[in-house]
Amino acid sequence: MKRLALVADRGAVLFIGVFLGVLIGYAFVPYEVGQNAAVAQAAPISMPSPVSADTEHPSPSMRKAAAEVRPLEIGVFGDSFGQGLGQGLALQFQGAEFKVHQFAKQGTGFTRYAQLNLLEDIRAKLDAHPVDIAVISFGANDTWDIYSGAQVDKYMSPGWQKIIGERVDAVTDLFRERGVSVYWVGLPRMRKPKFEAQAMQMNAFYASRMAAANVPFIDTVKLSSDSHGNYTSEILNPATGKLEHARAGDGIHMATGHAYGILTYDLSAKIHRQMELARSEAAKEVVQ
């Protein structure tokens, strides 16, 4: 019972962001990250080159939306970081041609299935509201060991990677079965050295998993680094070429919905271009 209480205690502390408004962009309230074991001596994970998301060919889901002359439905799935990404994407996809749906929920993760089974939760959301594109970001709540009775799989151990990997694959497979295009957004740099090391381990794990599944992994580390590759509270806005204050006081979240949008700037621009091409192709087919 003591062990269960400790795990619950830790999970409750990590990554509890205050939900910020899309237009007013309040910063998340700062908090301290829960104490965790020393950075894991993980089973080796090679960080692959991110799967390119820069193809200009529209995905089947985009072509379907264009052919049906309806808005492109974009669903955002994740934890509180995913909530922020949803707000950033809502700012980038305004207008009648796009709809951004916020399906992320703070405090969730792939190590926390006793509290919320993500596969079943996402399936229920897709049943209620199908989407064409899924943007996913999980991980900051998952730097914990997995307990199953007397069995303990340490963070990033081979057993941990097997369990979490199978859960992640089941989710990406579900999207594929529904004809949904998937993008996975990685974590940015973190201010505290120990959590930074864990976040980079998490990025390597998910990037490797997405590469195997041929799912584009959006690396946000470079955007959230200074010229020396370190954490910085100011990041370059690709739209203006200027540095902007972008990180919340906790050193984990981004400060505003606009700041989250900077992390997905290239992705949203590509989706806009791809959708324009899909609609152009659909219009030509109607004329023919």
Short mmCIF file of C-alpha atoms in Angstrom, two decimals:
data_model
loop_
_atom_site.label_atom_id
_atom_site.label_comp_id
_atom_site.label_asym_id
_atom_site.label_seq_id
_atom_site.Cartn_x
_atom_site.Cartn_y
_atom_site.Cartn_z
CA MET A 1 0.00 0.00 0.00
CA LYS A 2 2.86 2.37 0.77
CA ARG A 3 4.34 1.74 -2.64
CA LEU A 4 1.01 2.41 -4.37
CA ALA A 5 0.54 5.59 -2.40
CA LEU A 6 4.01 6.77 -3.36
CA VAL A 7 3.42 6.09 -7.06
CA ALA A 8 0.09 7.92 -6.97
CA ASP A 9 1.74 10.79 -5.13
CA ARG A 10 4.46 11.13 -7.70
CA GLY A 11 2.11 10.89 -10.65
CA ALA A 12 -0.12 13.60 -9.26
CA VAL A 13 2.74 16.08 -9.01
CA LEU A 14 4.16 15.73 -12.50
CA PHE A 15 2.91 17.73 -15.43
CA ILE A 16 -0.21 19.37 -13.96
CA GLY A 17 -0.48 22.38 -16.28
CA VAL A 18 -3.14 25.04 -15.98
CA PHE A 19 -5.26 24.97 -19.09
CA LEU A 20 -4.65 28.23 -20.98
CA GLY A 21 -7.15 29.96 -23.28
CA VAL A 22 -6.58 29.82 -27.01
CA LEU A 23 -6.79 33.54 -27.54
CA ILE A 24 -5.70 34.99 -24.22
CA GLY A 25 -2.72 32.66 -23.88
CA TYR A 26 -2.12 32.54 -20.13
CA ALA A 27 1.08 30.86 -18.98
CA PHE A 28 0.93 27.55 -17.12
CA VAL A 29 1.31 27.89 -13.35
CA PRO A 30 4.84 26.83 -12.28
CA TYR A 31 5.33 23.77 -10.10
CA GLU A 32 8.07 21.43 -8.96
CA VAL A 33 8.65 18.13 -10.73
CA GLY A 34 8.23 15.14 -8.42
CA GLN A 35 11.36 13.36 -7.24
CA ASN A 36 12.16 10.29 -9.30
CA ALA A 37 14.87 7.67 -9.35
CA ALA A 38 18.19 8.62 -10.87
CA VAL A 39 18.21 8.82 -14.65
CA ALA A 40 17.77 5.27 -15.84
CA GLN A 41 20.56 3.21 -17.30
CA ALA A 42 18.24 2.51 -20.18
CA ALA A 43 18.40 -0.32 -22.64
CA PRO A 44 20.11 1.18 -25.71
CA ILE A 45 17.87 3.30 -27.92
CA SER A 46 19.37 4.86 -31.02
CA MET A 47 17.87 8.23 -31.94
CA PRO A 48 16.93 7.87 -35.61
CA SER A 49 16.68 10.76 -37.98
CA PRO A 50 13.12 12.08 -37.61
CA VAL A 51 10.75 10.62 -40.18
CA SER A 52 10.26 13.37 -42.71
CA ALA A 53 6.95 15.18 -42.52
CA ASP A 54 7.79 17.38 -45.50
CA THR A 55 6.21 15.44 -48.32
CA GLU A 56 3.98 17.69 -50.38
CA HIS A 57 1.67 14.88 -51.44
CA PRO A 58 -1.70 15.03 -49.65
CA SER A 59 -2.49 12.04 -47.45
CA PRO A 60 -5.52 9.84 -48.24
CA SER A 61 -7.40 11.42 -45.33
CA MET A 62 -6.81 14.89 -46.78
CA ARG A 63 -7.97 13.77 -50.23
CA LYS A 64 -11.08 12.29 -48.64
CA ALA A 65 -11.92 15.56 -46.85
CA ALA A 66 -11.34 17.53 -50.07
CA ALA A 67 -13.47 15.15 -52.14
CA GLU A 68 -16.29 15.40 -49.62
CA VAL A 69 -15.99 19.22 -49.59
CA ARG A 70 -15.83 19.44 -45.81
CA PRO A 71 -13.42 20.78 -43.19
CA LEU A 72 -10.26 18.84 -42.40
CA GLU A 73 -10.78 17.40 -38.93
CA ILE A 74 -7.62 17.55 -36.78
CA GLY A 75 -7.61 15.78 -33.41
CA VAL A 76 -4.96 16.53 -30.77
CA PHE A 77 -4.21 13.73 -28.31
CA GLY A 78 -1.87 13.88 -25.33
CA ASP A 79 -1.33 15.13 -21.79
CA SER A 80 -1.10 18.76 -20.64
CA PHE A 81 1.65 19.34 -23.19
CA GLY A 82 -0.78 18.01 -25.79
CA GLN A 83 -3.38 20.47 -24.49
CA GLY A 84 -0.97 23.29 -25.23
CA LEU A 85 -0.27 21.95 -28.69
CA GLY A 86 -4.01 21.85 -29.33
CA GLN A 87 -4.24 25.54 -28.52
CA GLY A 88 -1.29 26.34 -30.76
CA LEU A 89 -2.80 24.39 -33.64
CA ALA A 90 -6.18 26.05 -33.12
CA LEU A 91 -4.46 29.40 -33.68
CA GLN A 92 -2.80 28.06 -36.84
CA PHE A 93 -5.89 26.42 -38.33
CA GLN A 94 -8.57 29.05 -38.07
CA GLY A 95 -11.38 29.33 -40.58
CA ALA A 96 -14.14 27.15 -41.96
CA GLU A 97 -11.77 24.81 -43.85
CA PHE A 98 -10.28 23.31 -40.68
CA LYS A 99 -11.52 22.09 -37.31
CA VAL A 100 -9.15 21.41 -34.42
CA HIS A 101 -10.51 19.13 -31.68
CA GLN A 102 -8.92 19.09 -28.23
CA PHE A 103 -8.82 15.50 -27.01
CA ALA A 104 -5.72 15.81 -24.79
CA LYS A 105 -6.06 15.38 -21.04
CA GLN A 106 -3.59 16.45 -18.38
CA GLY A 107 -2.02 13.87 -16.09
CA THR A 108 -2.33 11.00 -18.60
CA GLY A 109 0.32 8.71 -20.02
CA PHE A 110 1.22 5.23 -21.21
CA THR A 111 2.53 4.18 -17.77
CA ARG A 112 -0.75 5.12 -16.09
CA TYR A 113 -3.24 2.63 -17.55
CA ALA A 114 -4.60 1.84 -14.08
CA GLN A 115 -6.04 5.37 -14.13
CA LEU A 116 -6.87 5.71 -17.82
CA ASN A 117 -6.40 3.19 -20.62
CA LEU A 118 -5.36 5.46 -23.48
CA LEU A 119 -6.25 2.95 -26.19
CA GLU A 120 -9.84 2.62 -24.98
CA ASP A 121 -10.10 6.36 -24.32
CA ILE A 122 -8.90 7.25 -27.84
CA ARG A 123 -11.12 4.61 -29.42
CA ALA A 124 -14.16 6.09 -27.66
CA LYS A 125 -13.22 9.59 -28.83
CA LEU A 126 -12.80 8.45 -32.42
CA ASP A 127 -16.13 6.62 -32.29
CA ALA A 128 -17.83 9.80 -31.11
CA HIS A 129 -15.96 12.13 -33.44
CA PRO A 130 -13.86 10.74 -36.33
CA VAL A 131 -10.85 12.80 -37.41
CA ASP A 132 -8.63 12.95 -40.49
CA ILE A 133 -5.34 13.83 -38.77
CA ALA A 134 -4.08 12.96 -35.29
CA VAL A 135 -1.37 15.04 -33.65
CA ILE A 136 -0.04 13.19 -30.59
CA SER A 137 2.24 14.16 -27.71
CA PHE A 138 2.74 12.03 -24.61
CA GLY A 139 5.77 11.36 -22.44
CA ALA A 140 6.36 13.80 -19.61
CA ASN A 141 4.10 11.79 -17.28
CA ASP A 142 5.79 8.52 -18.20
CA THR A 143 9.23 8.76 -16.57
CA TRP A 144 8.17 6.21 -13.93
CA ASP A 145 8.63 2.54 -13.24
CA ILE A 146 5.75 0.18 -14.06
CA TYR A 147 4.37 -1.90 -11.17
CA SER A 148 2.38 -5.08 -11.72
CA GLY A 149 1.89 -6.92 -8.46
CA ALA A 150 5.36 -7.89 -7.25
CA GLN A 151 6.86 -7.24 -10.70
CA VAL A 152 8.63 -3.92 -11.25
CA ASP A 153 9.82 -2.83 -14.69
CA LYS A 154 12.24 0.04 -14.18
CA TYR A 155 11.98 3.15 -16.34
CA MET A 156 13.54 2.49 -19.75
CA SER A 157 14.45 -1.11 -18.89
CA PRO A 158 13.83 -3.71 -21.63
CA GLY A 159 10.62 -4.76 -19.85
CA TRP A 160 9.43 -1.16 -19.62
CA GLN A 161 10.15 -0.53 -23.29
CA LYS A 162 8.29 -3.68 -24.29
CA ILE A 163 5.16 -2.79 -22.31
CA ILE A 164 5.05 0.86 -23.34
CA GLY A 165 6.05 0.07 -26.92
CA GLU A 166 3.15 -2.37 -27.31
CA ARG A 167 0.72 0.20 -25.89
CA VAL A 168 2.01 2.89 -28.25
CA ASP A 169 1.85 0.57 -31.25
CA ALA A 170 -1.75 -0.33 -30.42
CA VAL A 171 -2.69 3.36 -30.49
CA THR A 172 -0.94 4.12 -33.79
CA ASP A 173 -2.46 0.95 -35.28
CA LEU A 174 -5.92 2.12 -34.20
CA PHE A 175 -5.46 5.42 -36.04
CA ARG A 176 -4.22 3.61 -39.14
CA GLU A 177 -7.22 1.26 -39.07
CA ARG A 178 -9.48 4.33 -39.09
CA GLY A 179 -7.61 5.92 -42.03
CA VAL A 180 -6.21 8.70 -39.83
CA SER A 181 -2.87 10.35 -40.65
CA VAL A 182 -0.62 10.48 -37.57
CA TYR A 183 2.07 12.91 -36.41
CA TRP A 184 3.95 12.51 -33.13
CA VAL A 185 5.35 15.67 -31.53
CA GLY A 186 8.37 15.16 -29.28
CA LEU A 187 9.19 16.99 -26.05
CA PRO A 188 11.27 20.19 -26.05
CA ARG A 189 14.32 20.81 -23.90
CA MET A 190 13.67 20.94 -20.14
CA ARG A 191 15.33 23.29 -17.65
CA LYS A 192 16.18 20.84 -14.85
CA PRO A 193 19.13 18.61 -15.85
CA LYS A 194 17.68 15.33 -14.52
CA PHE A 195 14.29 15.81 -16.16
CA GLU A 196 16.02 17.03 -19.33
CA ALA A 197 17.95 13.74 -19.50
CA GLN A 198 14.75 11.77 -18.99
CA ALA A 199 12.88 13.79 -21.63
CA MET A 200 15.66 13.17 -24.17
CA GLN A 201 15.50 9.44 -23.37
CA MET A 202 11.76 9.61 -23.94
CA ASN A 203 12.24 11.39 -27.27
CA ALA A 204 14.72 8.76 -28.42
CA PHE A 205 12.32 5.99 -27.45
CA TYR A 206 9.32 7.50 -29.24
CA ALA A 207 11.32 8.61 -32.29
CA SER A 208 12.60 5.06 -32.69
CA ARG A 209 9.10 3.64 -32.27
CA MET A 210 7.62 6.09 -34.80
CA ALA A 211 10.39 5.40 -37.31
CA ALA A 212 9.57 1.68 -37.14
CA ALA A 213 5.89 2.49 -37.73
CA ASN A 214 6.68 5.02 -40.49
CA VAL A 215 4.97 7.78 -38.50
CA PRO A 216 6.45 11.30 -38.76
CA PHE A 217 8.15 12.32 -35.50
CA ILE A 218 8.29 16.10 -35.03
CA ASP A 219 11.52 16.92 -33.18
CA THR A 220 11.12 20.10 -31.08
CA VAL A 221 14.54 19.98 -29.40
CA LYS A 222 16.39 22.17 -31.89
CA LEU A 223 13.66 24.83 -31.81
CA SER A 224 13.75 24.93 -28.01
CA SER A 225 17.56 25.15 -27.73
CA ASP A 226 19.92 28.12 -27.68
CA SER A 227 22.93 28.45 -30.00
CA HIS A 228 24.90 26.09 -27.71
CA GLY A 229 22.20 23.41 -27.69
CA ASN A 230 21.01 24.20 -24.16
CA TYR A 231 17.63 25.04 -22.61
CA THR A 232 16.47 28.60 -23.24
CA SER A 233 13.34 30.52 -22.32
CA GLU A 234 13.54 32.46 -25.60
CA ILE A 235 13.05 30.65 -28.88
CA LEU A 236 13.12 31.77 -32.50
CA ASN A 237 9.76 32.32 -34.15
CA PRO A 238 10.13 30.96 -37.72
CA ALA A 239 7.38 33.29 -38.94
CA THR A 240 9.18 36.48 -37.84
CA GLY A 241 12.80 35.44 -37.44
CA LYS A 242 12.77 37.02 -33.96
CA LEU A 243 13.42 35.59 -30.51
CA GLU A 244 10.36 35.42 -28.25
CA HIS A 245 9.85 34.51 -24.60
CA ALA A 246 8.24 31.11 -24.92
CA ARG A 247 8.68 28.94 -21.79
CA ALA A 248 6.52 28.81 -18.68
CA GLY A 249 8.02 29.35 -15.24
CA ASP A 250 8.11 25.60 -14.50
CA GLY A 251 10.79 25.02 -17.14
CA ILE A 252 8.63 22.30 -18.72
CA HIS A 253 5.63 23.74 -20.53
CA MET A 254 5.51 26.49 -23.13
CA ALA A 255 4.25 29.86 -21.92
CA THR A 256 1.29 30.41 -24.27
CA GLY A 257 -0.73 28.78 -27.03
CA HIS A 258 1.22 30.94 -29.47
CA ALA A 259 4.49 29.53 -28.10
CA TYR A 260 3.23 25.97 -28.59
CA GLY A 261 2.36 26.96 -32.15
CA ILE A 262 6.01 27.80 -32.80
CA LEU A 263 6.88 24.15 -32.16
CA THR A 264 4.43 23.00 -34.83
CA TYR A 265 4.99 25.89 -37.26
CA ASP A 266 6.58 23.78 -40.00
CA LEU A 267 4.06 20.95 -39.58
CA SER A 268 1.03 23.25 -39.79
CA ALA A 269 2.48 25.05 -42.82
CA LYS A 270 2.95 21.72 -44.62
CA ILE A 271 -0.57 20.57 -43.77
CA HIS A 272 -1.93 23.86 -45.16
CA ARG A 273 0.00 23.35 -48.41
CA GLN A 274 -1.00 19.70 -48.69
CA MET A 275 -4.66 20.52 -48.12
CA GLU A 276 -4.57 23.26 -50.76
CA LEU A 277 -3.19 20.72 -53.22
CA ALA A 278 -5.83 18.15 -52.22
CA ARG A 279 -8.63 20.65 -52.81
CA SER A 280 -7.10 21.67 -56.14
CA GLU A 281 -6.96 18.02 -57.24
CA ALA A 282 -10.57 17.48 -56.10
CA ALA A 283 -11.75 20.53 -58.04
CA LYS A 284 -10.07 19.26 -61.22
CA GLU A 285 -11.77 15.88 -60.87
CA VAL A 286 -15.16 17.58 -60.56
CA VAL A 287 -14.52 19.57 -63.77
CA GLN A 288 -13.46 16.45 -65.64
#
